[in-house]
Coordinates of C-alpha atoms in Angstrom, one line a residue:
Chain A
X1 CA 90.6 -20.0 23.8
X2 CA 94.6 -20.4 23.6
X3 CA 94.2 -20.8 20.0
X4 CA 95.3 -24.2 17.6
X5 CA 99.2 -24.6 18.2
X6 CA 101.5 -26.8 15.9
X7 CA 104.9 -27.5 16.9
X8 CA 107.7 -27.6 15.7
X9 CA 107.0 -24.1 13.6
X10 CA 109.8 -25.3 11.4
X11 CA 111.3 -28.3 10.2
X12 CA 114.4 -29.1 7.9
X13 CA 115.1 -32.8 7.2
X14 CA 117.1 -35.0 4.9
X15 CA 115.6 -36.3 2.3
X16 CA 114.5 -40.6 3.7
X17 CA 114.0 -39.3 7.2
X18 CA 111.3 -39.4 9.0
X19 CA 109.3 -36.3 10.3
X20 CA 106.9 -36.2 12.8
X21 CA 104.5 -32.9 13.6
X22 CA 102.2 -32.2 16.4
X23 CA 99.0 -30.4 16.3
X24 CA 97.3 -29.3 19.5
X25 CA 93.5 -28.1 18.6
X26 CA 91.3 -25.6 21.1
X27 CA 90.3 -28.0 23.5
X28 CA 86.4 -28.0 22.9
X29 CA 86.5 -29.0 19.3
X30 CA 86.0 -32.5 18.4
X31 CA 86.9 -31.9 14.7
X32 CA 90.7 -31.8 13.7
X33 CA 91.4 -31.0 10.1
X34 CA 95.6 -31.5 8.6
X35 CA 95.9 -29.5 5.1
X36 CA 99.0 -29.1 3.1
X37 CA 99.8 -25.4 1.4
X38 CA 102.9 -25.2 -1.1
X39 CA 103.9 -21.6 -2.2
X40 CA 101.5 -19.8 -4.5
X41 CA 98.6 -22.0 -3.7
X42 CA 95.5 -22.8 -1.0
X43 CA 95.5 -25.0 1.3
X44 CA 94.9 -28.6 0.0
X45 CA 93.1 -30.9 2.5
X46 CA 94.8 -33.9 3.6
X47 CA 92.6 -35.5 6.6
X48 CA 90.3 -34.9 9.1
X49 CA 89.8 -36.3 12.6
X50 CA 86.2 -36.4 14.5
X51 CA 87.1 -37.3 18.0
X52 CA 89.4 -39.8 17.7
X53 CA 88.0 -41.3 14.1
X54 CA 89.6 -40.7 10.7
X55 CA 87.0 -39.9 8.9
X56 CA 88.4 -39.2 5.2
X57 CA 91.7 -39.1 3.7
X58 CA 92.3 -37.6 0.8
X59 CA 93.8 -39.1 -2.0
X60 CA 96.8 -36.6 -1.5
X61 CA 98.0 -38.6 1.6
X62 CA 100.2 -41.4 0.1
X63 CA 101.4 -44.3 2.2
X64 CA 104.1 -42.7 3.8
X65 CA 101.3 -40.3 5.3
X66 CA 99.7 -41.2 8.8
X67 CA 98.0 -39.1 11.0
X68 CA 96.0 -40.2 14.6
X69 CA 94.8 -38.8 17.4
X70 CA 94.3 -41.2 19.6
X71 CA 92.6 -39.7 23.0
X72 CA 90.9 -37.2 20.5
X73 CA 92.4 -34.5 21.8
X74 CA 96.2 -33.3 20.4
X75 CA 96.9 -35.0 16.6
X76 CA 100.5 -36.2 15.1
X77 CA 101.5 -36.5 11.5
X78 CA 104.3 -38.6 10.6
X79 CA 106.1 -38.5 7.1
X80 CA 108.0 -41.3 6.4
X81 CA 111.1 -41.6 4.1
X82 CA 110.6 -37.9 3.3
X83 CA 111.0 -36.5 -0.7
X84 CA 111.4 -33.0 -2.1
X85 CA 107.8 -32.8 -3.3
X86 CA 106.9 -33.3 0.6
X87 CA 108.3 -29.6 1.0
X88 CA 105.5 -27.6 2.1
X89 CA 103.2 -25.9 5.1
X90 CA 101.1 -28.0 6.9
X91 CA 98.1 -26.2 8.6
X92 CA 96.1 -27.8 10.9
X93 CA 92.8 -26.8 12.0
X94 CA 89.7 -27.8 14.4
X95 CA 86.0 -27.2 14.3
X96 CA 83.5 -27.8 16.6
X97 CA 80.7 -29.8 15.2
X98 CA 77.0 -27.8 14.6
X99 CA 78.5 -24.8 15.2
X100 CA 76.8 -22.7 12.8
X101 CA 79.1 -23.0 9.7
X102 CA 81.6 -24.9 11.2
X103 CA 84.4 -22.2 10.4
X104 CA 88.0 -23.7 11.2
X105 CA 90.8 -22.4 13.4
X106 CA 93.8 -22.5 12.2
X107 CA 97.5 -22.7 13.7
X108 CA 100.6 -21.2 12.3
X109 CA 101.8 -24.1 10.5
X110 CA 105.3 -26.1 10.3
X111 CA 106.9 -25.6 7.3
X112 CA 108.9 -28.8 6.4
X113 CA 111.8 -28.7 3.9
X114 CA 113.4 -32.0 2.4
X115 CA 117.0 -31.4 1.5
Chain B
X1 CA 85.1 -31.3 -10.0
X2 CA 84.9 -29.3 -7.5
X3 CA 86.7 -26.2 -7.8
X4 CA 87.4 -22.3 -6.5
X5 CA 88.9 -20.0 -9.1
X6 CA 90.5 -16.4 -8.0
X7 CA 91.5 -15.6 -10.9
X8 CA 93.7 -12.3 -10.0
X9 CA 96.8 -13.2 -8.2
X10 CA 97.5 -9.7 -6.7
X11 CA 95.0 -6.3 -6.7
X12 CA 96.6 -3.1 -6.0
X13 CA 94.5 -0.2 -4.2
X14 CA 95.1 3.1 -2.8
X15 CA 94.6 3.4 0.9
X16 CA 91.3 5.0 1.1
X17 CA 89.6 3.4 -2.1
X18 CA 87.0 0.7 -2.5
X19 CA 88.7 -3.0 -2.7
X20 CA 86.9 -6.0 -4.6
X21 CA 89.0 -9.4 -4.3
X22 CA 86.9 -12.2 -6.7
X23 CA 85.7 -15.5 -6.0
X24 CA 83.9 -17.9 -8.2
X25 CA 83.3 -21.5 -7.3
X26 CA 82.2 -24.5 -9.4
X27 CA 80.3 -27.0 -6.6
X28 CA 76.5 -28.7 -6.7
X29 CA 74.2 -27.6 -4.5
X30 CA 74.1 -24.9 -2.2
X31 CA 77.7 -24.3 -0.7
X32 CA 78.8 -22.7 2.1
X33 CA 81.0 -19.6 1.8
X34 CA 83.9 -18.6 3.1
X35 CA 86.6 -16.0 3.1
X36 CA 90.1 -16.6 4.9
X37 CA 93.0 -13.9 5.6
X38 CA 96.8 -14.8 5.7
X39 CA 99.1 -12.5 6.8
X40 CA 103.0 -13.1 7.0
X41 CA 104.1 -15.8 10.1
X42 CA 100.5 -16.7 10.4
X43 CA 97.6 -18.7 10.3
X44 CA 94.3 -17.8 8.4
X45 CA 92.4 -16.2 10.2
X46 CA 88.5 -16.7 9.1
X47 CA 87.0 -13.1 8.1
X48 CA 83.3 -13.9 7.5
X49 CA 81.3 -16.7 5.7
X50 CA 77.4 -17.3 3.9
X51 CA 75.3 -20.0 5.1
X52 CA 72.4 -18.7 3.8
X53 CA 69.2 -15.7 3.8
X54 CA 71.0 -11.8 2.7
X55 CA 73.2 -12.2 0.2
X56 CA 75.1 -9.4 1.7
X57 CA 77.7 -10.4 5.0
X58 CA 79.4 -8.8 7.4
X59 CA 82.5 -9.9 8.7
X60 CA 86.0 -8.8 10.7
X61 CA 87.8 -5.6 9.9
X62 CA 85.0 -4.1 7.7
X63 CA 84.9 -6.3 5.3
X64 CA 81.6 -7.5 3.6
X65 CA 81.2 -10.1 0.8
X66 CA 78.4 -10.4 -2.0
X67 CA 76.9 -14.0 -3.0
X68 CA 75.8 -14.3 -6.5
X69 CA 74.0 -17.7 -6.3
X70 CA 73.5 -17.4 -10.6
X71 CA 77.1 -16.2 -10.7
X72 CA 78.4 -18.5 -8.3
X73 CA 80.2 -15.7 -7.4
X74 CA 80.9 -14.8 -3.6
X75 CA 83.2 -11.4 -4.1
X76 CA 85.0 -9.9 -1.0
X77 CA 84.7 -5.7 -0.6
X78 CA 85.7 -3.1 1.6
X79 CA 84.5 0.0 1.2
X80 CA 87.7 2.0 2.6
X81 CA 91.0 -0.4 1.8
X82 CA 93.8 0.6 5.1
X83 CA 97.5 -0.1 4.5
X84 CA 97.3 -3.1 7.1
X85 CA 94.3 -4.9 4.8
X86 CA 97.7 -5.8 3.3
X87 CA 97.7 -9.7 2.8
X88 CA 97.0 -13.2 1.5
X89 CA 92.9 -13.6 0.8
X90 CA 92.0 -16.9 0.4
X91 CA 88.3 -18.0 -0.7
X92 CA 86.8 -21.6 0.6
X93 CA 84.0 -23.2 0.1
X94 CA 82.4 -26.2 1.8
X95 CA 80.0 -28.5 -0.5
X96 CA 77.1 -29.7 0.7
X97 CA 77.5 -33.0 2.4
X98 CA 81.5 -32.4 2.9
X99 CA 83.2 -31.9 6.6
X100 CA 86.5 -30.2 4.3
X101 CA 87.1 -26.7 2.7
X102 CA 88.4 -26.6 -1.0
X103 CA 90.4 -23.3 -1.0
X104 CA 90.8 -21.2 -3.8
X105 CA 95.0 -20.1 -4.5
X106 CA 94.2 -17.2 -2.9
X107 CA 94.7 -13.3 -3.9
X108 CA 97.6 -11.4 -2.8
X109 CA 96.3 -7.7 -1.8
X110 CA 98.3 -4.5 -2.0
X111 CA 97.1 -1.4 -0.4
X112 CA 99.6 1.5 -1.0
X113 CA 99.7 4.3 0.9

């Protein structure tokens, strides 16, 4: 178990550029979970990944939000034309399904600030 | 809506007495439970969670948390707070029917020395 890792751990970016981020879940979970966490509050969920399927999206992802993970393994989220408000942590996480409880792994985050 | 409310942003303790860090939650049906810790440069780390049965758990580094199903309350202890309890608590609950956590804003705790 090496753990969830997220690259890059930190990210500063002009505001209209486009930001890519990389999550790599522990290899035997077939659930992948992206959340967004500003300062002073939880974690808000953005979208979740069984396998290779999106499965829900919250209404928090606008357009310039995609996410896939297409060999349902690692997962990339891609911000386009970046704004201020996009300034935040993003977490990602995996589960394995019917594990009892399904508690999620987290990684360390990459904090992204829009200048 | 589905909600989690901690409603103190920061307890303060004295290394050596009895922490309570509050959760309520506002979600149909019967929830599962959760309890997350965050400390500085790092992800949350899960500290214990209710399914269901005693409404008493165990979880990592001694703590323990209390469900309150006519409270929908789900409150984290420890009976002996230690300066390195010092963190970010976060509370998380999973409704029924839902693959995604809704996380409380979490409670900053203070042990002093």
């Amino acid at each position: 178990d090496t753990g969830v890792s997220q690259d890059p751990r930190h990210k500063i970016t002009k505001r209209g550029q486009n930001v890519t981020f990389r999550c790599d879940p522990i290899s035997e979970h077939n659930r992948l979970y992206w959340y967004r966490q500003t300062l002073g509050q939880g974690p808000e969920f953005l979208t979740y990944f069984q396998n290779e399927a999106q499965l829900e999206k919250s209404r928090l992802l606008s357009d310039r939000f995609s996410a896939e993970r297409p060999k349902g393994s690692f997962s990339t989220l891609e911000i386009q034309r970046t704004e201020q408000g996009d300034s935040a942590m993003y977490l990602c996480a995996s589960s394995r399904t019917g594990v009892n409880g399904e508690k999620l792994f987290f990684g360390s985050g990459t904090q992204l600030s829009v200048l | 809506a589905q909600s989690v409310a901690q409603p103190e942003d920061q307890v303060n303790v004295a290394e050596g007495n009895p922490l309570t860090v509050k959760c309520t939650y506002s979600v149909s049906g019967n929830p599962y439970l959760f309890w997350y810790v965050q400390y500085p440069n790092r992800g949350l780390q899960f500290l214990l969670k209710y399914i269901t049965g005693d409404n008493l758990v165990k979880g990592s580094y001694g703590f323990e948390a209390e469900f309150n199903k006519s409270q929908t309350s789900f409150h984290l202890k420890k009976p002996s707070a230690l300066v390195s309890d010092s963190a970010l608590y976060f509370c998380a609950v999973r409704p029924p029917g839902y693959n995604k956590l809704i996380f409380g804003a979490g409670t900053r705790l203070a042990v002093h020395p």
